[in-house]
Coordinates of C-alpha atoms in Angstrom, one line a residue:
M1 CA -3.7 43.9 -109.4
F2 CA -3.1 40.6 -107.5
R3 CA -2.5 37.8 -110.0
H4 CA -2.6 33.9 -109.3
P5 CA 0.6 32.1 -110.1
S6 CA 0.4 30.2 -113.2
L7 CA 0.6 26.5 -113.1
A8 CA 3.9 26.6 -114.8
A9 CA 5.3 28.6 -111.9
L10 CA 3.8 26.6 -109.6
A11 CA 5.7 23.5 -111.2
A12 CA 8.9 25.2 -111.4
V13 CA 8.7 25.9 -107.6
V14 CA 8.0 22.2 -106.8
V15 CA 10.8 21.0 -108.9
L16 CA 13.0 23.4 -107.2
F17 CA 12.0 22.3 -103.9
A18 CA 12.6 18.8 -104.8
T19 CA 16.2 19.5 -106.1
V20 CA 17.0 21.0 -102.8
A21 CA 15.2 18.9 -100.5
F22 CA 15.7 15.6 -101.5
A23 CA 19.8 15.4 -102.2
Q24 CA 19.6 11.7 -101.1
T25 CA 17.8 9.4 -103.1
T26 CA 17.1 5.5 -102.9
I27 CA 17.2 3.5 -106.0
G28 CA 15.5 0.2 -105.9
L29 CA 16.3 -2.5 -108.4
G30 CA 15.5 -6.2 -108.5
A31 CA 12.1 -8.0 -108.5
S32 CA 9.7 -8.1 -105.8
T33 CA 9.0 -11.6 -104.3
T34 CA 8.2 -13.5 -101.1
T35 CA 10.2 -16.6 -102.6
G36 CA 13.4 -17.1 -100.5
N37 CA 17.1 -17.9 -101.8
V38 CA 20.1 -18.8 -99.7
I39 CA 22.7 -17.1 -102.3
P40 CA 24.8 -15.3 -101.1
F41 CA 24.0 -14.8 -97.3
N42 CA 22.5 -17.9 -96.0
L43 CA 24.8 -20.7 -96.9
S44 CA 25.7 -22.1 -93.4
G45 CA 25.6 -26.0 -93.5
S46 CA 24.7 -25.9 -97.1
P47 CA 26.4 -27.8 -99.8
W48 CA 27.3 -24.6 -101.5
G49 CA 29.8 -24.0 -98.5
E50 CA 30.2 -21.1 -96.1
S51 CA 32.4 -18.8 -98.1
G52 CA 32.5 -17.2 -101.5
R53 CA 32.6 -14.4 -103.8
Y54 CA 29.7 -13.2 -105.5
Q55 CA 29.1 -10.4 -108.4
T56 CA 25.9 -8.9 -109.7
A57 CA 25.7 -5.9 -112.3
Y58 CA 23.3 -3.0 -112.8
S59 CA 23.2 -1.0 -115.8
G60 CA 23.3 2.9 -116.0
A61 CA 19.9 2.8 -117.9
E62 CA 18.1 0.9 -115.2
I63 CA 20.0 2.9 -112.2
N64 CA 18.9 6.3 -114.0
L65 CA 20.8 8.8 -112.1
A66 CA 22.5 11.0 -114.9
S67 CA 23.7 13.4 -112.3
G68 CA 25.9 10.8 -110.5
G69 CA 26.3 11.0 -106.7
T70 CA 27.9 9.2 -103.8
V71 CA 27.0 5.9 -102.9
T72 CA 26.5 5.7 -99.0
E73 CA 24.8 2.6 -98.3
I74 CA 23.6 -0.6 -99.9
R75 CA 20.5 -2.8 -98.7
V76 CA 19.2 -6.0 -99.5
R77 CA 15.7 -7.2 -98.5
S78 CA 15.5 -10.2 -96.1
I79 CA 12.7 -12.8 -96.6
S80 CA 13.7 -15.0 -93.6
G81 CA 16.3 -15.5 -91.1
S82 CA 18.5 -12.7 -89.9
P83 CA 22.2 -11.5 -90.4
T84 CA 25.2 -13.1 -88.9
T85 CA 28.7 -12.5 -88.6
Y86 CA 30.4 -12.9 -91.8
G87 CA 34.3 -13.4 -91.4
N88 CA 36.7 -11.7 -93.6
F89 CA 33.7 -9.8 -95.2
R90 CA 34.4 -7.4 -98.2
L91 CA 31.9 -5.3 -100.1
R92 CA 33.5 -3.8 -103.3
L93 CA 32.1 -1.7 -106.1
A94 CA 33.1 -0.7 -109.7
H95 CA 31.8 0.9 -112.7
T96 CA 30.5 -1.9 -115.4
Q97 CA 30.0 -1.5 -118.9
S98 CA 28.8 -5.2 -118.7
N99 CA 25.4 -6.6 -119.5
P100 CA 23.8 -7.4 -116.3
T101 CA 22.3 -10.7 -118.0
A102 CA 25.5 -11.8 -119.2
L103 CA 28.4 -11.5 -116.8
S104 CA 31.5 -13.7 -117.3
G105 CA 32.8 -16.3 -115.0
T106 CA 36.0 -14.2 -114.8
F107 CA 35.4 -11.7 -112.2
A108 CA 37.9 -9.0 -113.6
Q109 CA 36.0 -8.8 -117.0
N110 CA 32.8 -7.9 -115.4
F111 CA 34.1 -4.2 -114.4
I112 CA 35.9 -1.1 -115.9
G113 CA 38.5 0.9 -113.6
S114 CA 39.3 -0.2 -110.1
L115 CA 37.3 -2.4 -107.9
T116 CA 37.0 -0.2 -104.6
T117 CA 36.6 -1.7 -101.1
V118 CA 33.8 0.2 -99.3
I119 CA 33.4 -2.3 -96.4
G120 CA 36.4 -4.3 -95.2
D121 CA 40.2 -4.3 -95.2
S122 CA 41.4 -3.7 -98.9
G123 CA 44.4 -6.1 -97.9
T124 CA 45.1 -9.2 -96.3
S125 CA 46.5 -8.2 -92.9
N126 CA 43.3 -7.0 -91.2
P127 CA 40.3 -8.9 -92.3
L128 CA 36.9 -7.7 -91.0
N129 CA 34.4 -9.7 -89.1
Y130 CA 31.0 -7.9 -90.1
Q131 CA 27.4 -8.2 -89.0
P132 CA 25.1 -6.1 -90.8
S133 CA 22.2 -4.4 -89.3
T134 CA 18.4 -4.5 -90.4
I135 CA 15.7 -1.8 -90.9
V136 CA 12.0 -2.4 -91.3
V137 CA 10.3 -0.3 -94.0
G138 CA 6.6 -0.8 -93.8
S139 CA 6.2 -4.6 -93.7
E140 CA 9.8 -5.1 -95.5
T141 CA 13.0 -6.2 -93.6
W142 CA 16.0 -4.7 -95.4
V143 CA 19.8 -5.8 -94.3
R144 CA 21.8 -2.5 -94.2
F145 CA 25.3 -2.1 -95.5
P146 CA 26.5 1.3 -94.9
L147 CA 29.5 2.0 -96.6
T148 CA 32.7 2.8 -94.6
N149 CA 33.7 5.3 -97.4
G150 CA 31.2 6.6 -100.0
W151 CA 31.8 5.4 -103.5
T152 CA 31.3 8.1 -106.3
Y153 CA 29.1 6.8 -109.0
N154 CA 29.7 8.6 -112.3
G155 CA 26.0 8.9 -113.8
T156 CA 26.9 6.9 -116.8
D157 CA 28.0 3.3 -116.5
G158 CA 26.4 0.6 -114.5
I159 CA 27.4 -0.5 -110.8
L160 CA 29.0 -3.6 -110.2
V161 CA 28.6 -5.2 -106.6
D162 CA 31.1 -7.6 -105.6
W163 CA 30.5 -9.5 -102.4
S164 CA 32.9 -11.8 -100.5
F165 CA 33.4 -13.7 -97.2
D166 CA 35.2 -16.7 -96.0
S167 CA 33.0 -17.9 -93.2
M168 CA 29.6 -17.9 -91.3
A169 CA 29.0 -17.7 -87.6
A170 CA 25.4 -19.0 -88.0
A171 CA 22.9 -19.6 -90.4
G172 CA 22.1 -15.9 -92.2
F173 CA 19.1 -14.7 -94.0
S174 CA 17.5 -15.6 -97.2
I175 CA 16.8 -13.0 -100.0
G176 CA 13.8 -12.8 -102.1
S177 CA 14.4 -14.1 -105.8
V178 CA 11.8 -14.6 -108.3
A179 CA 11.5 -17.9 -110.4
T180 CA 12.2 -16.5 -113.6
R181 CA 15.6 -14.5 -113.3
S182 CA 17.2 -12.2 -116.3
R183 CA 20.0 -10.9 -114.2
V184 CA 23.2 -13.0 -114.4
Y185 CA 25.0 -13.8 -111.1
A186 CA 28.6 -14.9 -111.1
Y187 CA 29.8 -16.7 -108.1
A188 CA 32.7 -19.0 -106.6
T189 CA 33.4 -20.5 -103.2
G190 CA 36.3 -21.2 -101.3
A191 CA 38.8 -19.7 -98.8
N192 CA 40.5 -16.1 -99.5
S193 CA 37.1 -15.8 -101.4
Y194 CA 38.0 -12.1 -102.5
Q195 CA 40.9 -13.2 -104.3
V196 CA 39.4 -15.9 -106.4
A197 CA 39.7 -14.9 -109.9
T198 CA 37.2 -17.1 -111.6
G199 CA 33.8 -18.5 -111.0
T200 CA 30.5 -19.8 -112.7
S201 CA 28.1 -17.6 -114.4
S202 CA 24.6 -18.3 -113.9
N203 CA 21.2 -16.7 -114.1
G204 CA 19.8 -18.7 -111.1
A205 CA 19.9 -16.1 -108.4
G206 CA 20.8 -12.5 -109.7
N207 CA 17.6 -10.7 -109.4
W208 CA 17.0 -10.3 -105.9
Q209 CA 16.0 -7.0 -104.5
I210 CA 18.6 -4.6 -103.8
Q211 CA 18.7 -0.6 -102.9
F212 CA 21.3 1.8 -103.5
I213 CA 21.3 4.8 -101.2
V214 CA 23.0 7.8 -103.1
Q215 CA 23.9 11.2 -102.2
V216 CA 23.3 13.4 -104.8
G217 CA 24.9 16.6 -103.7
P218 CA 28.0 17.4 -101.9
I219 CA 27.9 16.8 -98.2
L220 CA 29.9 17.9 -94.9
T221 CA 29.7 15.4 -92.2
V222 CA 30.6 15.9 -88.4
A223 CA 32.1 13.2 -86.7
T224 CA 32.9 13.3 -82.7
T225 CA 34.0 11.2 -80.1
P226 CA 32.7 11.6 -76.6
G227 CA 36.1 10.9 -74.9
A228 CA 36.8 11.1 -71.0
A229 CA 36.2 14.6 -69.3
Q230 CA 39.4 16.4 -68.0
N231 CA 39.7 17.2 -64.4
V232 CA 40.5 20.9 -63.9
Y233 CA 40.1 23.4 -61.4
A234 CA 37.6 26.4 -61.8
N235 CA 40.2 29.1 -62.8
D236 CA 41.8 26.8 -65.6
T237 CA 43.0 28.8 -68.5
G238 CA 45.1 26.3 -70.2
T239 CA 49.0 26.2 -70.6
G240 CA 50.3 29.9 -70.6
G241 CA 46.6 31.2 -70.2
N242 CA 45.8 30.3 -73.9
G243 CA 43.1 28.4 -73.4
R244 CA 42.3 24.4 -72.6
S245 CA 41.0 22.3 -75.6
V246 CA 38.1 20.7 -74.0
T247 CA 36.9 18.6 -77.2
R248 CA 38.0 17.6 -80.8
F249 CA 35.8 17.0 -83.6
T250 CA 36.2 16.9 -87.5
I251 CA 34.2 17.8 -90.5
A252 CA 34.7 16.2 -93.9
Q253 CA 33.7 16.7 -97.3
G254 CA 32.6 13.6 -99.5
T255 CA 34.0 12.8 -102.5
Q256 CA 31.7 15.5 -104.5
T257 CA 32.9 19.0 -104.1
G258 CA 30.8 22.3 -103.6
A259 CA 29.5 22.1 -100.1
S260 CA 31.0 25.1 -97.9
L261 CA 30.8 25.5 -94.1
T262 CA 29.6 28.9 -92.8
N263 CA 28.7 28.2 -89.3
I264 CA 29.5 25.7 -86.5
Q265 CA 27.0 25.7 -83.7
V266 CA 27.9 24.3 -80.2
Q267 CA 25.4 23.5 -77.4
A268 CA 26.6 23.5 -73.8
A269 CA 25.5 20.9 -71.2
G270 CA 26.3 19.8 -67.9
T271 CA 25.6 21.0 -64.4
G272 CA 27.9 24.1 -64.5
D273 CA 26.6 27.7 -65.6
D274 CA 27.9 28.0 -69.2
S275 CA 26.6 31.7 -69.2
T276 CA 29.1 33.1 -66.6
A277 CA 31.8 30.2 -66.0
Y278 CA 34.1 31.2 -69.0
T279 CA 36.0 34.3 -70.0
E280 CA 36.5 32.8 -73.5
V281 CA 34.9 29.9 -75.9
A282 CA 36.6 29.5 -79.0
I283 CA 37.1 27.2 -82.0
Y284 CA 40.3 26.5 -83.7
R285 CA 41.3 24.5 -86.7
D286 CA 44.0 22.0 -86.4
D287 CA 46.5 23.8 -88.8
N288 CA 49.4 21.3 -88.3
S289 CA 47.5 18.1 -88.2
N290 CA 49.1 16.7 -85.0
N291 CA 45.7 16.4 -83.4
T292 CA 46.9 18.6 -80.4
F293 CA 45.8 22.2 -79.7
D294 CA 48.9 24.5 -80.4
F295 CA 48.1 28.0 -79.6
G296 CA 49.9 30.3 -82.1
T297 CA 50.0 27.8 -84.9
D298 CA 46.3 26.4 -85.2
V299 CA 43.9 28.8 -87.0
L300 CA 41.2 30.9 -84.7
I301 CA 37.8 30.2 -86.3
A302 CA 35.9 32.4 -84.2
S303 CA 35.4 33.1 -80.3
H304 CA 33.1 34.5 -77.5
T305 CA 33.1 35.4 -73.9
A306 CA 30.7 32.6 -72.9
F307 CA 27.4 31.0 -74.0
P308 CA 24.4 33.1 -74.1
A309 CA 22.7 31.1 -71.4
N310 CA 23.2 28.3 -69.4
N311 CA 23.1 25.1 -71.6
G312 CA 22.8 27.4 -74.5
T313 CA 23.9 27.4 -77.9
R314 CA 26.6 29.6 -79.4
D315 CA 27.1 30.1 -83.2
F316 CA 30.7 30.2 -84.5
A317 CA 30.8 31.9 -87.9
V318 CA 33.2 30.4 -90.7
T319 CA 34.5 32.8 -93.1
G320 CA 37.0 33.0 -95.9
S321 CA 39.1 30.3 -97.0
E322 CA 38.0 28.2 -94.0
S323 CA 34.6 27.7 -95.4
T324 CA 35.9 25.6 -98.4
F325 CA 36.8 21.9 -98.7
T326 CA 38.5 19.9 -101.2
A327 CA 37.1 16.5 -102.4
S328 CA 37.3 14.0 -99.4
Q329 CA 39.1 16.7 -97.1
T330 CA 38.7 16.3 -93.4
K331 CA 39.4 19.3 -91.1
T332 CA 40.0 18.9 -87.4
Y333 CA 38.6 21.4 -84.9
F334 CA 39.3 22.3 -81.1
L335 CA 36.6 23.7 -78.7
V336 CA 39.1 25.9 -76.5
V337 CA 37.9 27.5 -73.4
K338 CA 39.2 29.7 -70.6
L339 CA 37.5 29.1 -67.1
N340 CA 36.5 32.2 -65.0
G341 CA 37.2 31.0 -61.6
S342 CA 34.8 30.1 -58.6
P343 CA 32.2 31.0 -58.4
P344 CA 30.6 30.5 -60.9
A345 CA 32.3 27.2 -61.4
S346 CA 32.2 25.3 -58.2
P347 CA 33.8 21.9 -57.4
G348 CA 31.8 19.0 -58.8
H349 CA 30.3 20.9 -61.7
T350 CA 30.6 19.6 -65.1
F351 CA 30.7 21.2 -68.4
N352 CA 30.0 19.1 -71.5
Y353 CA 29.3 19.9 -75.2
V354 CA 27.4 19.0 -78.2
V355 CA 28.0 19.9 -81.8
S356 CA 24.2 20.6 -82.4
D357 CA 24.3 21.9 -86.1
I358 CA 26.4 22.9 -88.9
T359 CA 25.4 25.5 -91.9
V360 CA 26.4 24.7 -95.1
S361 CA 25.9 26.2 -98.5
G362 CA 26.4 25.2 -102.0
T363 CA 24.0 23.5 -104.9
N364 CA 22.3 20.7 -103.1
A365 CA 24.7 21.0 -100.1
Q366 CA 23.8 18.5 -97.2
K367 CA 25.0 17.9 -93.8
A368 CA 25.4 14.8 -91.6
G369 CA 26.3 13.9 -88.1
V370 CA 24.6 16.6 -86.4
P371 CA 23.6 17.0 -83.7
S372 CA 26.3 14.8 -82.4
G373 CA 26.4 12.9 -79.2
T374 CA 27.3 14.7 -75.7
I375 CA 31.0 15.0 -75.9
N376 CA 32.4 14.8 -72.1
G377 CA 34.3 18.0 -71.3
L378 CA 35.4 19.1 -67.9
N379 CA 35.0 18.2 -64.3
I380 CA 35.7 20.7 -61.8
L381 CA 37.9 19.5 -59.1
T382 CA 37.9 20.6 -55.5
P383 CA 40.9 22.6 -54.5
S384 CA 42.8 21.6 -51.3
F385 CA 44.5 23.6 -48.5
N386 CA 47.0 21.4 -47.1
F387 CA 48.2 22.0 -43.5
A388 CA 51.7 21.0 -42.2
D389 CA 53.1 21.2 -38.8
V390 CA 56.5 23.1 -38.6
S391 CA 56.8 23.5 -34.9
P392 CA 60.0 23.5 -33.0
A393 CA 61.0 19.8 -31.9
T394 CA 61.3 20.5 -28.3
A395 CA 59.3 22.6 -25.8
T396 CA 60.2 26.3 -25.3
T397 CA 60.8 27.9 -21.6
V398 CA 58.4 30.5 -21.1
F399 CA 57.8 33.0 -18.1
L400 CA 54.9 34.1 -16.1
G401 CA 53.3 37.5 -17.6
S402 CA 55.3 37.0 -20.9
S403 CA 53.8 37.6 -24.2
N404 CA 54.7 36.4 -27.9
N405 CA 55.2 32.8 -27.0
V406 CA 54.9 30.5 -30.1
C407 CA 53.1 27.3 -29.0
Q408 CA 52.7 26.2 -32.7
A409 CA 53.9 27.1 -36.1
F410 CA 52.2 25.5 -39.3
T411 CA 52.0 25.9 -42.9
I412 CA 49.2 26.0 -45.4
A413 CA 49.9 25.2 -49.1
Y414 CA 47.4 25.9 -51.9
P415 CA 48.8 24.0 -55.0
N416 CA 46.0 24.9 -57.3
G417 CA 42.7 26.5 -57.9
P418 CA 41.0 30.0 -57.9
A419 CA 41.9 32.6 -55.1
D420 CA 40.4 31.2 -51.9
K421 CA 41.0 30.9 -48.3
P422 CA 39.9 28.6 -45.3
A423 CA 36.9 30.4 -43.5
S424 CA 38.5 29.7 -40.1
V425 CA 41.1 27.7 -38.4
T426 CA 40.3 25.8 -35.0
V427 CA 43.0 25.2 -32.4
T428 CA 42.8 22.7 -29.6
G429 CA 44.6 23.2 -26.4
L430 CA 46.5 20.5 -24.3
G431 CA 48.8 20.5 -21.4
S432 CA 48.8 20.8 -17.6
A433 CA 48.2 24.4 -17.5
H434 CA 44.8 25.7 -17.6
E435 CA 44.1 27.8 -20.9
V436 CA 41.3 29.9 -19.3
D437 CA 43.0 30.7 -16.0
D438 CA 46.5 31.1 -17.4
L439 CA 46.3 32.9 -20.7
T440 CA 45.3 36.6 -21.2
A441 CA 45.1 36.0 -25.0
V442 CA 45.7 33.5 -27.8
Q443 CA 46.5 35.0 -31.2
L444 CA 47.0 33.7 -34.9
W445 CA 49.7 35.4 -36.9
Y446 CA 50.9 35.3 -40.4
D447 CA 54.7 35.1 -41.1
S448 CA 54.5 38.3 -43.5
N449 CA 58.1 38.2 -44.5
A450 CA 58.2 34.4 -45.0
N451 CA 61.5 34.1 -42.9
G452 CA 60.3 31.3 -40.6
T453 CA 60.7 33.3 -37.4
F454 CA 57.8 35.2 -35.4
E455 CA 58.6 39.1 -35.5
P456 CA 55.7 40.8 -33.7
G457 CA 56.9 44.1 -35.2
T458 CA 56.9 42.7 -39.0
D459 CA 54.5 39.8 -39.0
T460 CA 50.7 40.5 -39.0
Q461 CA 48.0 39.4 -36.7
V462 CA 45.2 37.5 -38.3
A463 CA 42.8 37.1 -35.3
S464 CA 42.6 37.0 -31.6
G465 CA 40.7 34.7 -29.2
T466 CA 40.2 32.9 -26.1
F467 CA 39.9 29.3 -25.1
S468 CA 36.4 28.1 -24.3
A469 CA 37.6 25.7 -21.4
D470 CA 40.6 24.1 -20.2
N471 CA 42.3 22.0 -23.1
G472 CA 39.3 23.4 -25.2
T473 CA 39.3 25.4 -28.4
V474 CA 39.6 28.5 -29.8
Q475 CA 38.7 29.5 -33.4
F476 CA 40.1 32.1 -35.6
S477 CA 38.6 33.8 -38.2
M478 CA 40.3 34.1 -41.5
A479 CA 38.2 36.9 -42.7
S480 CA 40.9 39.8 -42.5
H481 CA 43.6 37.4 -44.3
A482 CA 44.2 37.7 -48.2
N483 CA 43.0 34.9 -50.3
F484 CA 45.6 32.4 -51.3
T485 CA 46.5 31.9 -55.0
A486 CA 47.4 28.9 -56.9
G487 CA 51.0 27.9 -55.5
D488 CA 51.0 29.6 -52.5
T489 CA 52.5 28.3 -49.0
R490 CA 52.3 30.3 -46.1
R491 CA 53.3 30.1 -42.4
F492 CA 51.4 30.8 -39.2
F493 CA 52.1 31.0 -35.9
V494 CA 50.0 30.4 -32.6
I495 CA 50.9 32.9 -30.1
Y496 CA 50.1 32.4 -26.2
N497 CA 50.3 35.4 -23.7
L498 CA 50.5 34.3 -20.0
N499 CA 49.3 35.9 -16.9
A500 CA 51.0 35.1 -13.5
N501 CA 48.7 32.1 -12.6
A502 CA 50.6 29.2 -14.0
S503 CA 52.8 27.1 -11.7
D504 CA 56.3 26.1 -12.4
N505 CA 56.8 23.3 -14.9
E506 CA 53.2 23.4 -16.2
T507 CA 53.0 23.0 -19.9
F508 CA 50.9 24.5 -23.0
Q509 CA 50.5 22.3 -25.9
C510 CA 48.2 22.6 -28.9
Y511 CA 47.3 21.4 -32.4
V512 CA 45.4 22.8 -35.2
S513 CA 42.2 20.6 -35.1
S514 CA 40.2 21.6 -37.8
A515 CA 39.6 24.4 -40.4
G516 CA 36.7 25.7 -42.4
N517 CA 36.0 25.2 -45.9
G518 CA 36.9 27.9 -48.4
T519 CA 34.5 30.4 -49.7
H520 CA 35.0 29.0 -53.3
G521 CA 35.1 25.3 -52.4
G522 CA 38.5 24.7 -50.9
T523 CA 38.8 21.9 -48.4
P524 CA 41.5 21.6 -45.7
S525 CA 43.5 18.3 -45.6
G526 CA 46.3 17.0 -43.4
L527 CA 44.3 17.8 -40.3
P528 CA 44.8 17.4 -37.3
V529 CA 48.6 18.7 -37.2
P530 CA 50.8 17.5 -35.9
A531 CA 48.4 15.2 -34.3
V532 CA 46.1 14.9 -31.4
T533 CA 48.9 14.5 -29.1
G534 CA 50.0 18.2 -29.8
T535 CA 53.1 20.2 -30.3
P536 CA 56.0 20.2 -27.7
G537 CA 54.7 23.6 -26.9
L538 CA 55.7 25.6 -23.9
V539 CA 56.9 24.8 -20.3
V540 CA 56.4 27.4 -17.7
S541 CA 59.3 28.6 -15.5
A542 CA 57.6 30.0 -12.3
N543 CA 60.9 30.4 -10.3
V544 CA 61.6 34.0 -8.9
L545 CA 64.9 35.3 -7.6
A546 CA 64.3 38.1 -5.0
V547 CA 67.4 40.5 -4.6
T548 CA 67.5 42.6 -1.7

């Protein structure tokens, strides 16, 4: 029989939900008012000076957070004005057992343990010029001070807040402070204010509104750097074929332990097709902490062959000891890929990435920093077929009716890129002889044995054709020729076969005037070769010696 849940059971569910869902809490202290006070953030031009050190304390009873937590941000309410830039700014926190209504003018007596710098430099060499931001909540404006490093609150003692700065760029903002103030304020003015040891204890301005933003559970935070995209070819697989690191990101645990990492989610972006452009997509952890991907040293977290769809999202499971973090530990990760060639990746395509989410486990475990901003990954370069003339420096004498005459020799170099070849090579004729009337055929041959000499019995004919007109062009298809691979340089010969029509001392010259783009995006460079003036070419000898 169906039974309605009891009110007690429902209450337990509500409490459990609140515990899990609200791991960050805001503790608001101080009295609400619309009366402004310049101390300590609006002293520009005032008789109080434009520098100083200021302390206020808040008891454990009024904070009322027995579980403790990590303070991640402090906010103070602004009544008028706006934040300016504070020179040599420091915000420091400590635990305190002092009565908030009876602070000492000796600053060190107002806290226990260490005074921790949470914004600003802890020494003297790198002072921080700091301008806080604001946030509007309802009708109230709050000035935000996100802590550079979270500060752990023990849940028992009070919190002492220590502000100091040495200058102001302009008038700042006033805080709300009621006429009757029970909270004592310790203050002093002067340069090097954070080092000032003593000041004045007063109840004149201490009870202004303040908020502590506290993380009450362990947290893992993702941090990324957009960086600059790397320029690579469509078949790039990294050094030794072990993959190329396309981005680096970190995941850090806060000062509280207990958050475990079980999954990293990466979303692809850019113009290239992420579902077909890769043979491998992997995440490695930087095991030797040198911020450089080292295959064989760094630890493989998980790998896949590609993304499930273009601009899709891929999950990388984190298992075993890789899931755990110690307090304040930061781990660095690399996203490593191997590209599949062209197609599918083509010149001009981009491949970018977003750390879109992480999965954490643990009591009240939280995550931050996801989704990250877009990380610039890869730009696909256009490979090049580099043409160069290697013809003889002087004209070669040829005879009527002769074959296999080299009018031009040239090379094509292919430094890098996926397997590809020019679609065609076009040769333009020059000289006093008539290419249509005086030639039986024009051929393109490949130097098969790479010995630099044309050998009809050994070398390979690529294509044959005829000129379209005197000093016209002939286009040779490269369809029968094998693709170039990265690093190839190949020699070709333009061969003229003569009939008996040419006259004595007529000449044939030529040059490679153009070439077709590769089927996978490669483009020709260096053309025309050697130049539009052509090669030295061939000189016809038509003298006939008749013996009777």
